[in-house]
């Protein structure tokens, strides 16, 4: 779990930092340092949310379906 959250967070952090640099170079917008400092925190939160959606939820859903099938078979 920790490895996947770290990997997702790293990807989001790279994407967010690249977006800030792109906006600065192409559009001439200044890089806002307060948002740049929040990037690691935001990346960690979104990395955890991605892990919940893509890795944890489907597995829990399969377990719940299997449990329901077993209960229906007993009745």
Short mmCIF file of N, CA, C and O in Angstrom, two decimals:
data_model
loop_
_atom_site.label_atom_id
_atom_site.label_comp_id
_atom_site.label_asym_id
_atom_site.label_seq_id
_atom_site.Cartn_x
_atom_site.Cartn_y
_atom_site.Cartn_z
N UNK A 1 0.82 -1.19 0.00
CA UNK A 1 0.00 0.00 0.00
C UNK A 1 0.87 1.26 0.00
O UNK A 1 0.65 2.16 -0.80
N UNK A 2 1.84 1.31 0.89
CA UNK A 2 2.64 2.52 1.02
C UNK A 2 3.41 2.83 -0.25
O UNK A 2 3.57 3.99 -0.62
N UNK A 3 3.86 1.76 -0.93
CA UNK A 3 4.62 1.99 -2.16
C UNK A 3 3.74 2.59 -3.25
O UNK A 3 4.17 3.48 -3.97
N UNK A 4 2.52 2.09 -3.36
CA UNK A 4 1.62 2.60 -4.40
C UNK A 4 1.19 4.03 -4.10
O UNK A 4 1.11 4.86 -5.01
N UNK A 5 0.91 4.34 -2.84
CA UNK A 5 0.54 5.72 -2.48
C UNK A 5 1.71 6.65 -2.78
O UNK A 5 1.52 7.73 -3.33
N UNK A 6 2.93 6.21 -2.46
CA UNK A 6 4.11 7.04 -2.74
C UNK A 6 4.29 7.23 -4.25
O UNK A 6 4.61 8.32 -4.71
N UNK A 7 4.07 6.17 -5.02
CA UNK A 7 4.22 6.27 -6.46
C UNK A 7 3.17 7.21 -7.06
O UNK A 7 3.49 8.07 -7.89
N UNK A 8 1.92 7.06 -6.65
CA UNK A 8 0.86 7.94 -7.13
C UNK A 8 1.14 9.39 -6.72
O UNK A 8 0.95 10.32 -7.51
N UNK A 9 1.58 9.60 -5.48
CA UNK A 9 1.87 10.94 -5.00
C UNK A 9 3.03 11.57 -5.78
O UNK A 9 3.00 12.75 -6.10
N UNK A 10 4.04 10.76 -6.08
CA UNK A 10 5.16 11.27 -6.85
C UNK A 10 4.71 11.70 -8.24
O UNK A 10 5.09 12.77 -8.72
N UNK A 11 3.89 10.90 -8.87
CA UNK A 11 3.38 11.25 -10.20
C UNK A 11 2.57 12.52 -10.18
O UNK A 11 2.72 13.39 -11.05
N UNK A 12 1.70 12.66 -9.19
CA UNK A 12 0.88 13.86 -9.08
C UNK A 12 1.75 15.07 -8.77
O UNK A 12 1.54 16.16 -9.32
N UNK A 13 2.76 14.91 -7.92
CA UNK A 13 3.66 16.01 -7.60
C UNK A 13 4.45 16.48 -8.81
O UNK A 13 4.62 17.68 -9.04
N UNK A 14 4.92 15.53 -9.61
CA UNK A 14 5.65 15.89 -10.82
C UNK A 14 4.73 16.62 -11.79
O UNK A 14 5.11 17.62 -12.39
N UNK A 15 3.52 16.12 -11.94
CA UNK A 15 2.55 16.76 -12.83
C UNK A 15 2.21 18.18 -12.36
O UNK A 15 2.17 19.11 -13.17
N UNK A 16 1.99 18.37 -11.06
CA UNK A 16 1.62 19.69 -10.53
C UNK A 16 2.78 20.68 -10.66
O UNK A 16 2.59 21.84 -11.05
N UNK A 17 4.00 20.23 -10.35
CA UNK A 17 5.15 21.10 -10.47
C UNK A 17 5.43 21.44 -11.93
O UNK A 17 5.74 22.59 -12.27
N UNK A 18 5.28 20.46 -12.80
CA UNK A 18 5.44 20.71 -14.24
C UNK A 18 4.41 21.69 -14.76
O UNK A 18 4.72 22.54 -15.61
N UNK A 19 3.19 21.59 -14.26
CA UNK A 19 2.14 22.54 -14.66
C UNK A 19 2.47 23.96 -14.23
O UNK A 19 2.25 24.91 -14.98
N UNK A 20 3.00 24.10 -13.02
CA UNK A 20 3.37 25.44 -12.54
C UNK A 20 4.51 26.02 -13.38
O UNK A 20 4.49 27.20 -13.74
N UNK A 21 5.49 25.19 -13.69
CA UNK A 21 6.62 25.65 -14.51
C UNK A 21 6.14 25.98 -15.93
O UNK A 21 6.55 26.98 -16.52
N UNK A 22 5.27 25.15 -16.48
CA UNK A 22 4.73 25.39 -17.82
C UNK A 22 3.99 26.72 -17.87
O UNK A 22 4.19 27.52 -18.78
N UNK A 23 3.12 26.96 -16.89
CA UNK A 23 2.38 28.23 -16.86
C UNK A 23 3.32 29.42 -16.73
O UNK A 23 3.07 30.48 -17.29
N UNK A 24 4.41 29.24 -15.99
CA UNK A 24 5.36 30.33 -15.83
C UNK A 24 6.09 30.61 -17.14
O UNK A 24 6.25 31.77 -17.55
N UNK A 25 6.54 29.57 -17.82
CA UNK A 25 7.34 29.76 -19.03
C UNK A 25 6.50 30.16 -20.24
O UNK A 25 6.90 31.00 -21.03
N UNK A 26 5.35 29.53 -20.41
CA UNK A 26 4.56 29.76 -21.62
C UNK A 26 3.63 30.96 -21.49
O UNK A 26 3.55 31.79 -22.39
N UNK A 27 2.94 31.04 -20.37
CA UNK A 27 1.93 32.09 -20.20
C UNK A 27 2.45 33.30 -19.42
O UNK A 27 1.74 34.30 -19.29
N UNK A 28 3.63 33.21 -18.86
CA UNK A 28 4.21 34.33 -18.14
C UNK A 28 3.60 34.55 -16.76
O UNK A 28 3.80 35.60 -16.16
N UNK A 29 2.85 33.56 -16.25
CA UNK A 29 2.27 33.71 -14.92
C UNK A 29 3.35 33.45 -13.87
O UNK A 29 4.17 32.54 -14.01
N UNK A 30 3.37 34.23 -12.81
CA UNK A 30 4.38 34.00 -11.77
C UNK A 30 4.10 32.71 -11.00
O UNK A 30 2.95 32.30 -10.84
N UNK A 31 5.16 32.06 -10.57
CA UNK A 31 5.01 30.85 -9.74
C UNK A 31 4.69 31.31 -8.33
O UNK A 31 5.46 32.03 -7.71
N UNK A 32 3.53 30.91 -7.86
CA UNK A 32 3.11 31.30 -6.51
C UNK A 32 3.71 30.32 -5.51
O UNK A 32 3.41 29.13 -5.51
N UNK A 33 4.59 30.83 -4.66
CA UNK A 33 5.32 29.97 -3.74
C UNK A 33 4.42 29.30 -2.71
O UNK A 33 4.67 28.17 -2.31
N UNK A 34 3.34 29.98 -2.32
CA UNK A 34 2.45 29.37 -1.33
C UNK A 34 1.79 28.11 -1.90
O UNK A 34 1.61 27.13 -1.18
N UNK A 35 1.45 28.13 -3.17
CA UNK A 35 0.89 26.94 -3.79
C UNK A 35 1.95 25.88 -4.04
O UNK A 35 1.67 24.68 -3.96
N UNK A 36 3.16 26.32 -4.34
CA UNK A 36 4.25 25.37 -4.57
C UNK A 36 4.60 24.62 -3.29
O UNK A 36 4.96 23.45 -3.33
N UNK A 37 4.46 25.28 -2.15
CA UNK A 37 4.74 24.62 -0.87
C UNK A 37 3.64 23.63 -0.49
O UNK A 37 3.89 22.67 0.24
N UNK A 38 2.43 23.86 -0.97
CA UNK A 38 1.33 22.94 -0.68
C UNK A 38 1.29 21.74 -1.62
O UNK A 38 0.54 20.79 -1.38
N UNK A 39 2.09 21.77 -2.67
CA UNK A 39 2.08 20.69 -3.65
C UNK A 39 2.36 19.32 -3.03
O UNK A 39 1.64 18.36 -3.33
N UNK A 40 3.36 19.14 -2.15
CA UNK A 40 3.57 17.81 -1.57
C UNK A 40 2.39 17.33 -0.74
O UNK A 40 2.02 16.15 -0.79
N UNK A 41 1.76 18.22 0.00
CA UNK A 41 0.60 17.84 0.80
C UNK A 41 -0.57 17.45 -0.08
O UNK A 41 -1.21 16.41 0.14
N UNK A 42 -0.84 18.24 -1.09
CA UNK A 42 -1.93 17.94 -2.01
C UNK A 42 -1.65 16.65 -2.77
O UNK A 42 -2.54 15.82 -2.96
N UNK A 43 -0.39 16.45 -3.18
CA UNK A 43 -0.02 15.24 -3.90
C UNK A 43 -0.22 14.01 -3.02
O UNK A 43 -0.70 12.97 -3.50
N UNK A 44 0.11 14.10 -1.75
CA UNK A 44 -0.07 12.96 -0.85
C UNK A 44 -1.55 12.62 -0.68
O UNK A 44 -1.94 11.46 -0.72
N UNK A 45 -2.38 13.64 -0.51
CA UNK A 45 -3.82 13.41 -0.35
C UNK A 45 -4.41 12.78 -1.62
O UNK A 45 -5.14 11.79 -1.55
N UNK A 46 -4.09 13.34 -2.77
CA UNK A 46 -4.62 12.79 -4.01
C UNK A 46 -4.03 11.41 -4.32
O UNK A 46 -4.70 10.56 -4.90
N UNK A 47 -2.78 11.17 -3.95
CA UNK A 47 -2.19 9.85 -4.12
C UNK A 47 -2.92 8.81 -3.29
O UNK A 47 -3.17 7.69 -3.75
N UNK A 48 -3.29 9.17 -2.07
CA UNK A 48 -4.06 8.26 -1.22
C UNK A 48 -5.45 8.02 -1.81
O UNK A 48 -5.94 6.89 -1.80
N UNK A 49 -6.08 9.07 -2.33
CA UNK A 49 -7.40 8.90 -2.94
C UNK A 49 -7.34 8.01 -4.18
O UNK A 49 -8.25 7.19 -4.40
N UNK A 50 -6.30 8.16 -4.98
CA UNK A 50 -6.14 7.29 -6.14
C UNK A 50 -5.96 5.84 -5.72
O UNK A 50 -6.49 4.92 -6.33
N UNK A 51 -5.18 5.63 -4.65
CA UNK A 51 -4.99 4.26 -4.16
C UNK A 51 -6.33 3.69 -3.69
O UNK A 51 -6.63 2.51 -3.98
N UNK A 52 -7.11 4.48 -2.98
CA UNK A 52 -8.43 4.00 -2.54
C UNK A 52 -9.30 3.61 -3.71
O UNK A 52 -9.95 2.57 -3.70
N UNK A 53 -9.31 4.42 -4.75
CA UNK A 53 -10.20 4.19 -5.88
C UNK A 53 -9.73 3.03 -6.75
O UNK A 53 -10.53 2.21 -7.17
N UNK A 54 -8.45 2.95 -7.05
CA UNK A 54 -7.98 1.98 -8.03
C UNK A 54 -7.54 0.66 -7.43
O UNK A 54 -7.57 -0.37 -8.11
N UNK A 55 -7.11 0.65 -6.18
CA UNK A 55 -6.56 -0.57 -5.60
C UNK A 55 -7.42 -1.15 -4.48
O UNK A 55 -7.65 -2.34 -4.43
N UNK A 56 -7.89 -0.32 -3.59
CA UNK A 56 -8.59 -0.83 -2.43
C UNK A 56 -10.06 -1.14 -2.73
O UNK A 56 -10.55 -2.21 -2.40
N UNK A 57 -10.76 -0.22 -3.37
CA UNK A 57 -12.20 -0.37 -3.60
C UNK A 57 -12.54 -1.58 -4.47
O UNK A 57 -13.46 -2.33 -4.11
N UNK A 58 -11.87 -1.84 -5.58
CA UNK A 58 -12.23 -3.03 -6.37
C UNK A 58 -12.03 -4.33 -5.59
O UNK A 58 -12.84 -5.25 -5.69
N UNK A 59 -10.98 -4.40 -4.80
CA UNK A 59 -10.73 -5.61 -4.01
C UNK A 59 -11.82 -5.81 -2.97
O UNK A 59 -12.32 -6.91 -2.77
N UNK A 60 -12.19 -4.74 -2.29
CA UNK A 60 -13.27 -4.84 -1.29
C UNK A 60 -14.60 -5.21 -1.96
O UNK A 60 -15.39 -5.95 -1.40
N UNK A 61 -14.84 -4.67 -3.16
CA UNK A 61 -16.06 -4.99 -3.89
C UNK A 61 -16.11 -6.46 -4.26
O UNK A 61 -17.16 -7.11 -4.16
N UNK A 62 -14.97 -7.02 -4.69
CA UNK A 62 -14.93 -8.45 -5.02
C UNK A 62 -15.18 -9.30 -3.79
O UNK A 62 -15.89 -10.31 -3.85
N UNK A 63 -14.63 -8.90 -2.66
CA UNK A 63 -14.86 -9.65 -1.42
C UNK A 63 -16.33 -9.61 -1.02
O UNK A 63 -16.90 -10.63 -0.61
N UNK A 64 -16.97 -8.45 -1.14
CA UNK A 64 -18.39 -8.33 -0.78
C UNK A 64 -19.26 -9.17 -1.71
O UNK A 64 -20.20 -9.83 -1.25
N UNK A 65 -18.94 -9.18 -3.01
CA UNK A 65 -19.72 -10.00 -3.96
C UNK A 65 -19.56 -11.48 -3.66
O UNK A 65 -20.53 -12.24 -3.71
N UNK A 66 -18.36 -11.90 -3.35
CA UNK A 66 -18.12 -13.30 -3.02
C UNK A 66 -18.88 -13.68 -1.75
O UNK A 66 -19.46 -14.78 -1.67
N UNK A 67 -18.89 -12.80 -0.78
CA UNK A 67 -19.62 -13.07 0.47
C UNK A 67 -21.11 -13.19 0.20
O UNK A 67 -21.78 -14.08 0.74
N UNK A 68 -21.66 -12.30 -0.63
CA UNK A 68 -23.08 -12.37 -0.96
C UNK A 68 -23.42 -13.65 -1.70
O UNK A 68 -24.46 -14.27 -1.45
N UNK A 69 -22.55 -14.09 -2.61
CA UNK A 69 -22.79 -15.34 -3.32
C UNK A 69 -22.80 -16.53 -2.36
O UNK A 69 -23.61 -17.43 -2.49
N UNK A 70 -21.88 -16.52 -1.39
CA UNK A 70 -21.86 -17.61 -0.41
C UNK A 70 -23.12 -17.61 0.44
O UNK A 70 -23.68 -18.66 0.74
N UNK A 71 -23.60 -16.43 0.81
CA UNK A 71 -24.82 -16.34 1.62
C UNK A 71 -26.03 -16.81 0.83
O UNK A 71 -26.90 -17.46 1.37
N UNK A 72 -26.10 -16.46 -0.44
CA UNK A 72 -27.22 -16.91 -1.28
C UNK A 72 -27.20 -18.42 -1.47
O UNK A 72 -28.24 -19.06 -1.56
N UNK A 73 -26.01 -18.98 -1.55
CA UNK A 73 -25.88 -20.42 -1.72
C UNK A 73 -26.32 -21.19 -0.49
O UNK A 73 -26.83 -22.32 -0.59
N UNK A 74 -26.20 -20.62 0.68
CA UNK A 74 -26.60 -21.28 1.94
C UNK A 74 -28.10 -21.28 2.12
O UNK A 74 -28.65 -22.14 2.78
N UNK A 75 -28.80 -20.30 1.55
CA UNK A 75 -30.24 -20.18 1.77
C UNK A 75 -31.01 -21.13 0.97
O UNK A 75 -30.99 -21.84 0.19
#
